[in-house]
PDB file of C-alpha atoms in Angstrom:
ATOM      1  CA  MET A   1      10.006   8.674   3.673  1.00 80.00           C
ATOM      2  CA  ILE A   2       6.374   9.653   4.323  1.00 90.00           C
ATOM      3  CA  THR A   3       5.048  12.846   2.716  1.00 94.00           C
ATOM      4  CA  THR A   4       1.851  14.731   3.554  1.00 97.00           C
ATOM      5  CA  ILE A   5       0.049  16.713   0.838  1.00 98.00           C
ATOM      6  CA  VAL A   6      -2.851  19.154   1.205  1.00 98.00           C
ATOM      7  CA  LEU A   7      -4.921  19.181  -1.990  1.00 98.00           C
ATOM      8  CA  PRO A   8      -6.686  22.250  -3.468  1.00 98.00           C
ATOM      9  CA  ASP A   9      -9.978  21.225  -1.792  1.00 97.00           C
ATOM     10  CA  SER A  10      -8.231  20.819   1.613  1.00 97.00           C
ATOM     11  CA  SER A  11      -8.305  17.020   1.409  1.00 98.00           C
ATOM     12  CA  ARG A  12      -5.153  15.415   2.811  1.00 98.00           C
ATOM     13  CA  VAL A  13      -2.997  12.633   1.403  1.00 99.00           C
ATOM     14  CA  TRP A  14      -0.168  10.753   3.086  1.00 98.00           C
ATOM     15  CA  LEU A  15       2.258   9.190   0.579  1.00 97.00           C
ATOM     16  CA  ASN A  16       4.422   6.188   1.379  1.00 94.00           C
ATOM     17  CA  SER A  17       7.966   5.822   0.027  1.00 89.00           C
ATOM     18  CA  GLU A  18       8.425   5.328  -3.741  1.00 89.00           C
ATOM     19  CA  SER A  19       5.015   6.912  -4.320  1.00 95.00           C
ATOM     20  CA  TYR A  20       3.807   9.980  -6.162  1.00 95.00           C
ATOM     21  CA  LEU A  21       0.518  11.775  -6.675  1.00 98.00           C
ATOM     22  CA  LYS A  22      -0.445  13.853  -9.697  1.00 98.00           C
ATOM     23  CA  TYR A  23      -3.150  16.478  -9.190  1.00 98.00           C
ATOM     24  CA  PRO A  24      -4.142  19.868 -10.674  1.00 97.00           C
ATOM     25  CA  VAL A  25      -3.452  23.236  -9.108  1.00 96.00           C
ATOM     26  CA  ARG A  26      -7.225  23.723  -8.988  1.00 96.00           C
ATOM     27  CA  PHE A  27      -9.934  21.056  -9.220  1.00 97.00           C
ATOM     28  CA  ALA A  28     -12.763  21.309 -11.747  1.00 93.00           C
ATOM     29  CA  LYS A  29     -16.164  22.377 -10.434  1.00 90.00           C
ATOM     30  CA  ASN A  30     -17.850  18.967 -10.543  1.00 93.00           C
ATOM     31  CA  GLU A  31     -14.943  16.536 -10.218  1.00 95.00           C
ATOM     32  CA  ARG A  32     -11.716  16.031  -8.305  1.00 98.00           C
ATOM     33  CA  ASN A  33      -9.334  13.708 -10.146  1.00 98.00           C
ATOM     34  CA  VAL A  34      -5.896  12.555  -8.966  1.00 98.00           C
ATOM     35  CA  ILE A  35      -3.473   9.895 -10.192  1.00 98.00           C
ATOM     36  CA  LEU A  36      -1.645   7.702  -7.686  1.00 98.00           C
ATOM     37  CA  GLN A  37       1.352   5.490  -8.244  1.00 97.00           C
ATOM     38  CA  GLY A  38       2.452   3.717  -5.077  1.00 96.00           C
ATOM     39  CA  GLU A  39       0.655   3.872  -1.738  1.00 97.00           C
ATOM     40  CA  GLY A  40      -1.410   6.675  -0.301  1.00 98.00           C
ATOM     41  CA  TYR A  41      -3.796   7.270   2.583  1.00 99.00           C
ATOM     42  CA  PHE A  42      -6.601   9.669   1.651  1.00 98.00           C
ATOM     43  CA  SER A  43      -8.705  11.828   3.949  1.00 98.00           C
ATOM     44  CA  VAL A  44     -11.163  13.337   1.481  1.00 98.00           C
ATOM     45  CA  ARG A  45     -13.173  16.440   2.303  1.00 96.00           C
ATOM     46  CA  LYS A  46     -16.857  15.767   1.717  1.00 95.00           C
ATOM     47  CA  ASN A  47     -18.472  17.506  -1.241  1.00 95.00           C
ATOM     48  CA  VAL A  48     -21.687  15.942  -2.574  1.00 92.00           C
ATOM     49  CA  ASP A  49     -21.426  18.020  -5.754  1.00 94.00           C
ATOM     50  CA  SER A  50     -17.892  16.926  -6.632  1.00 96.00           C
ATOM     51  CA  ARG A  51     -16.869  13.279  -6.794  1.00 96.00           C
ATOM     52  CA  PHE A  52     -13.258  12.490  -5.828  1.00 98.00           C
ATOM     53  CA  THR A  53     -11.526   9.919  -8.074  1.00 98.00           C
ATOM     54  CA  VAL A  54      -8.180   8.168  -7.615  1.00 98.00           C
ATOM     55  CA  GLN A  55      -6.751   6.601 -10.770  1.00 98.00           C
ATOM     56  CA  THR A  56      -3.984   3.959 -10.667  1.00 97.00           C
ATOM     57  CA  PRO A  57      -1.572   2.520 -13.273  1.00 94.00           C
ATOM     58  CA  HIS A  58      -3.594  -0.735 -13.228  1.00 94.00           C
ATOM     59  CA  HIS A  59      -6.647   0.815 -14.980  1.00 93.00           C
ATOM     60  CA  THR A  60      -8.584   0.966 -11.719  1.00 96.00           C
ATOM     61  CA  GLN A  61     -10.426   3.864 -10.123  1.00 97.00           C
ATOM     62  CA  ILE A  62     -11.593   4.551  -6.586  1.00 98.00           C
ATOM     63  CA  GLN A  63     -14.477   7.032  -6.424  1.00 97.00           C
ATOM     64  CA  VAL A  64     -15.794   8.764  -3.295  1.00 96.00           C
ATOM     65  CA  LEU A  65     -17.599  11.895  -2.129  1.00 90.00           C
ATOM     66  CA  GLY A  66     -15.921  12.168   1.278  1.00 91.00           C
ATOM     67  CA  THR A  67     -14.196   9.438   3.260  1.00 95.00           C
ATOM     68  CA  GLU A  68     -10.920   7.968   4.514  1.00 98.00           C
ATOM     69  CA  PHE A  69      -9.221   5.059   2.769  1.00 98.00           C
ATOM     70  CA  ASN A  70      -5.861   3.551   1.863  1.00 98.00           C
ATOM     71  CA  VAL A  71      -4.755   2.626  -1.671  1.00 98.00           C
ATOM     72  CA  GLU A  72      -1.736   0.478  -2.505  1.00 97.00           C
ATOM     73  CA  ALA A  73      -1.032   0.500  -6.255  1.00 97.00           C
ATOM     74  CA  TYR A  74       2.647   0.171  -7.112  1.00 95.00           C
ATOM     75  CA  GLU A  75       3.212   0.036 -10.863  1.00 91.00           C
ATOM     76  CA  LYS A  76       5.673  -2.889 -10.656  1.00 88.00           C
ATOM     77  CA  GLU A  77       3.257  -5.004  -8.603  1.00 92.00           C
ATOM     78  CA  ASP A  78       0.271  -6.875 -10.036  1.00 94.00           C
ATOM     79  CA  GLU A  79      -2.132  -6.199  -7.175  1.00 95.00           C
ATOM     80  CA  VAL A  80      -4.105  -3.134  -6.173  1.00 97.00           C
ATOM     81  CA  ASN A  81      -5.342  -3.043  -2.574  1.00 97.00           C
ATOM     82  CA  THR A  82      -7.916  -0.614  -1.209  1.00 98.00           C
ATOM     83  CA  THR A  83      -8.852  -0.527   2.481  1.00 98.00           C
ATOM     84  CA  LEU A  84     -11.849   1.554   3.563  1.00 98.00           C
ATOM     85  CA  VAL A  85     -11.547   3.180   6.987  1.00 98.00           C
ATOM     86  CA  SER A  86     -14.728   5.280   7.017  1.00 97.00           C
ATOM     87  CA  GLY A  87     -17.446   6.399   4.625  1.00 96.00           C
ATOM     88  CA  LYS A  88     -18.023   4.581   1.350  1.00 93.00           C
ATOM     89  CA  VAL A  89     -16.016   4.041  -1.826  1.00 96.00           C
ATOM     90  CA  GLN A  90     -16.729   2.541  -5.219  1.00 97.00           C
ATOM     91  CA  PHE A  91     -13.935   0.474  -6.769  1.00 97.00           C
ATOM     92  CA  GLN A  92     -13.888   0.278 -10.584  1.00 96.00           C
ATOM     93  CA  TYR A  93     -11.790  -2.163 -12.587  1.00 94.00           C
ATOM     94  CA  ASP A  94     -11.486  -3.694 -16.044  1.00 88.00           C
ATOM     95  CA  SER A  95     -12.927  -7.148 -16.750  1.00 84.00           C
ATOM     96  CA  GLU A  96     -13.560  -9.252 -19.849  1.00 80.00           C
ATOM     97  CA  ARG A  97     -17.103  -7.877 -19.881  1.00 79.00           C
ATOM     98  CA  GLY A  98     -16.050  -4.264 -19.540  1.00 85.00           C
ATOM     99  CA  LYS A  99     -15.950  -1.990 -16.518  1.00 89.00           C
ATOM    100  CA  LYS A 100     -17.016  -3.519 -13.199  1.00 93.00           C
ATOM    101  CA  ARG A 101     -17.956  -1.626 -10.042  1.00 95.00           C
ATOM    102  CA  MET A 102     -17.957  -2.751  -6.424  1.00 95.00           C
ATOM    103  CA  ASP A 103     -18.949  -0.802  -3.312  1.00 96.00           C
ATOM    104  CA  LEU A 104     -16.922  -1.145  -0.116  1.00 96.00           C
ATOM    105  CA  LEU A 105     -18.093  -0.694   3.457  1.00 95.00           C
ATOM    106  CA  PRO A 106     -15.919   0.501   6.368  1.00 97.00           C
ATOM    107  CA  GLY A 107     -13.508  -2.196   7.509  1.00 97.00           C
ATOM    108  CA  GLU A 108     -13.485  -3.956   4.137  1.00 98.00           C
ATOM    109  CA  LYS A 109     -10.550  -4.448   1.794  1.00 98.00           C
ATOM    110  CA  ILE A 110     -10.614  -5.180  -1.916  1.00 98.00           C
ATOM    111  CA  THR A 111      -7.697  -6.833  -3.707  1.00 97.00           C
ATOM    112  CA  TYR A 112      -7.593  -6.752  -7.513  1.00 97.00           C
ATOM    113  CA  ASN A 113      -5.032  -8.665  -9.574  1.00 95.00           C
ATOM    114  CA  SER A 114      -4.452  -6.802 -12.834  1.00 93.00           C
ATOM    115  CA  ILE A 115      -2.986  -9.909 -14.531  1.00 93.00           C
ATOM    116  CA  SER A 116      -5.562 -12.574 -13.651  1.00 92.00           C
ATOM    117  CA  GLY A 117      -8.488 -10.195 -13.226  1.00 91.00           C
ATOM    118  CA  GLU A 118      -9.355 -11.828  -9.888  1.00 93.00           C
ATOM    119  CA  VAL A 119     -11.059  -9.709  -7.239  1.00 95.00           C
ATOM    120  CA  PHE A 120     -11.371 -10.484  -3.529  1.00 95.00           C
ATOM    121  CA  VAL A 121     -13.223  -8.589  -0.814  1.00 97.00           C
ATOM    122  CA  SER A 122     -12.295  -9.390   2.788  1.00 96.00           C
ATOM    123  CA  ARG A 123     -12.346  -7.974   6.287  1.00 96.00           C
ATOM    124  CA  ALA A 124      -9.381  -5.639   6.535  1.00 94.00           C
ATOM    125  CA  ALA A 125      -6.660  -5.555   9.160  1.00 91.00           C
ATOM    126  CA  VAL A 126      -7.177  -1.799   9.201  1.00 95.00           C
ATOM    127  CA  LEU A 127      -4.612  -0.897  11.863  1.00 92.00           C
ATOM    128  CA  SER A 128      -1.934  -2.889  10.043  1.00 92.00           C
ATOM    129  CA  ASP A 129      -2.845  -1.555   6.595  1.00 94.00           C
ATOM    130  CA  ILE A 130      -2.612   2.109   7.620  1.00 96.00           C
ATOM    131  CA  SER A 131       0.098   1.902  10.303  1.00 94.00           C
ATOM    132  CA  TRP A 132       2.801   3.044   7.868  1.00 94.00           C
ATOM    133  CA  LYS A 133       1.527   6.645   7.863  1.00 94.00           C
ATOM    134  CA  GLU A 134       2.341   6.911  11.589  1.00 92.00           C
ATOM    135  CA  GLY A 135       5.793   5.405  11.129  1.00 89.00           C
ATOM    136  CA  LYS A 136       4.608   2.094  12.604  1.00 93.00           C
ATOM    137  CA  ILE A 137       4.710  -1.451  11.308  1.00 95.00           C
ATOM    138  CA  ILE A 138       1.953  -3.652  12.732  1.00 94.00           C
ATOM    139  CA  LEU A 139       1.990  -7.349  11.894  1.00 94.00           C
ATOM    140  CA  TYR A 140      -0.594  -9.952  12.888  1.00 90.00           C
ATOM    141  CA  LYS A 141       0.021 -13.427  11.528  1.00 92.00           C
ATOM    142  CA  THR A 142       1.445 -11.658   8.486  1.00 93.00           C
ATOM    143  CA  PRO A 143       3.077 -13.971   5.877  1.00 95.00           C
ATOM    144  CA  ILE A 144       6.804 -13.353   5.529  1.00 97.00           C
ATOM    145  CA  GLU A 145       6.585 -12.174   1.911  1.00 95.00           C
ATOM    146  CA  LYS A 146       4.008  -9.516   2.795  1.00 92.00           C
ATOM    147  CA  ALA A 147       5.991  -8.500   5.892  1.00 96.00           C
ATOM    148  CA  LEU A 148       9.152  -8.077   3.816  1.00 97.00           C
ATOM    149  CA  ARG A 149       7.260  -5.971   1.248  1.00 92.00           C
ATOM    150  CA  MET A 150       6.209  -3.673   4.080  1.00 92.00           C
ATOM    151  CA  LEU A 151       9.809  -3.418   5.278  1.00 95.00           C
ATOM    152  CA  SER A 152      11.040  -2.860   1.724  1.00 92.00           C
ATOM    153  CA  LYS A 153       8.817   0.197   1.325  1.00 88.00           C
ATOM    154  CA  ARG A 154       9.575   1.508   4.792  1.00 89.00           C
ATOM    155  CA  PHE A 155      13.371   1.192   4.593  1.00 91.00           C
ATOM    156  CA  ASN A 156      13.963   1.386   0.814  1.00 88.00           C
ATOM    157  CA  VAL A 157      15.686  -2.011   0.544  1.00 93.00           C
ATOM    158  CA  ASP A 158      15.133  -5.167  -1.505  1.00 94.00           C
ATOM    159  CA  PHE A 159      14.875  -8.648   0.008  1.00 97.00           C
ATOM    160  CA  VAL A 160      15.815 -11.963  -1.581  1.00 96.00           C
ATOM    161  CA  ILE A 161      14.523 -15.175   0.040  1.00 97.00           C
ATOM    162  CA  THR A 162      16.912 -17.987  -0.889  1.00 96.00           C
ATOM    163  CA  ASP A 163      15.347 -20.690   1.309  1.00 94.00           C
ATOM    164  CA  PRO A 164      11.837 -21.517  -0.014  1.00 93.00           C
ATOM    165  CA  ALA A 165      10.915 -23.200   3.280  1.00 94.00           C
ATOM    166  CA  LEU A 166      10.986 -19.799   4.980  1.00 95.00           C
ATOM    167  CA  LYS A 167       7.944 -18.723   2.969  1.00 95.00           C
ATOM    168  CA  GLU A 168       5.803 -20.745   5.386  1.00 95.00           C
ATOM    169  CA  ASN A 169       6.591 -18.318   8.219  1.00 96.00           C
ATOM    170  CA  SER A 170       4.336 -15.538   9.472  1.00 96.00           C
ATOM    171  CA  PHE A 171       4.978 -12.849  12.073  1.00 96.00           C
ATOM    172  CA  THR A 172       3.158 -10.863  14.738  1.00 95.00           C
ATOM    173  CA  GLY A 173       4.483  -7.722  16.360  1.00 94.00           C
ATOM    174  CA  THR A 174       4.279  -3.929  16.569  1.00 95.00           C
ATOM    175  CA  PHE A 175       7.353  -1.896  15.665  1.00 96.00           C
ATOM    176  CA  ILE A 176       7.392   1.852  16.315  1.00 92.00           C
ATOM    177  CA  HIS A 177      10.272   3.816  14.798  1.00 87.00           C
ATOM    178  CA  GLN A 178      12.596   0.813  15.143  1.00 91.00           C
ATOM    179  CA  ARG A 179      15.673   0.209  13.009  1.00 93.00           C
ATOM    180  CA  LEU A 180      15.512  -2.426  10.306  1.00 96.00           C
ATOM    181  CA  ASP A 181      18.138  -4.646  11.932  1.00 95.00           C
ATOM    182  CA  ARG A 182      16.129  -4.715  15.178  1.00 95.00           C
ATOM    183  CA  ILE A 183      13.013  -5.860  13.321  1.00 96.00           C
ATOM    184  CA  LEU A 184      14.914  -8.537  11.406  1.00 97.00           C
ATOM    185  CA  GLU A 185      16.450  -9.710  14.669  1.00 96.00           C
ATOM    186  CA  HIS A 186      12.906 -10.215  15.996  1.00 95.00           C
ATOM    187  CA  PHE A 187      12.175 -12.303  12.897  1.00 96.00           C
ATOM    188  CA  ARG A 188      15.341 -14.332  13.488  1.00 96.00           C
ATOM    189  CA  ILE A 189      14.478 -15.107  17.103  1.00 95.00           C
ATOM    190  CA  SER A 190      10.895 -16.125  16.322  1.00 93.00           C
ATOM    191  CA  SER A 191      11.566 -18.201  13.191  1.00 94.00           C
ATOM    192  CA  GLY A 192      15.261 -19.065  13.008  1.00 92.00           C
ATOM    193  CA  LEU A 193      15.808 -17.270   9.698  1.00 95.00           C
ATOM    194  CA  ARG A 194      19.100 -15.529   9.051  1.00 96.00           C
ATOM    195  CA  PHE A 195      19.841 -12.380   7.079  1.00 97.00           C
ATOM    196  CA  ARG A 196      22.820 -10.627   5.560  1.00 95.00           C
ATOM    197  CA  TYR A 197      23.465  -7.663   3.302  1.00 93.00           C
ATOM    198  CA  ILE A 198      24.507  -8.604  -0.235  1.00 91.00           C
ATOM    199  CA  GLU A 199      27.617  -6.752  -1.310  1.00 85.00           C
ATOM    200  CA  THR A 200      27.727  -5.440  -4.869  1.00 77.00           C
ATOM    201  CA  THR A 201      30.106  -3.530  -7.096  1.00 71.00           C
ATOM    202  CA  ASP A 202      27.244  -2.130  -9.183  1.00 71.00           C
ATOM    203  CA  SER A 203      27.408   1.625  -8.575  1.00 67.00           C
ATOM    204  CA  THR A 204      24.037   2.126 -10.319  1.00 68.00           C
ATOM    205  CA  GLN A 205      22.157   0.020  -7.778  1.00 68.00           C
ATOM    206  CA  GLU A 206      20.019   2.425  -5.775  1.00 74.00           C
ATOM    207  CA  LYS A 207      18.790   0.037  -3.066  1.00 83.00           C
ATOM    208  CA  SER A 208      20.623  -2.213  -0.652  1.00 90.00           C
ATOM    209  CA  LYS A 209      19.815  -5.912  -0.981  1.00 93.00           C
ATOM    210  CA  ILE A 210      19.332  -8.258   1.947  1.00 96.00           C
ATOM    211  CA  GLU A 211      19.375 -12.033   1.660  1.00 97.00           C
ATOM    212  CA  ILE A 212      16.963 -13.995   3.859  1.00 97.00           C
ATOM    213  CA  TYR A 213      18.206 -17.564   4.288  1.00 96.00           C
TER     214      TYR A 213
END
């Protein structure tokens, strides 16, 4: 489920499923600080006197004055991804030599691995990275594991790949408000993979599980 939040400064945030945002009722005069866990798309109202900072569970910060960008920072995942749509952001992260800072330009994406400390900056597939906030899933030569992560967030399910050879597959397609089974059927036709729901007697299990084989 996608949620839209209007912050005290009139900035807007779209939250993806399994995500939450912590923010004050009123921002301080010279700073606007929020804490994100999960994925959010930010449209920040420009204010040169008040920097806007997004903190994540991975000890990273994204600082801006006014811009639009997407942050993916799920606590259970090692990577933090930030895609800049417009404006300029500064990405801060921990390294062995202390805090590091990197500036992003529109159309760039930074990926930070909180375990290895590796950082990559690349050209972003912007439409794909932000399509979730419109209820769309856009894939372009997307590796199967990344595609399934996108589906997992969108439909609140877990996937288990039991055939390692399937990890070589990638997919291209645009899906607008389509059911999960229709999307997986597209995957089946294009790659030959099969899928089935895993039955369980565990009443505490919150998500359905789907085997990809």
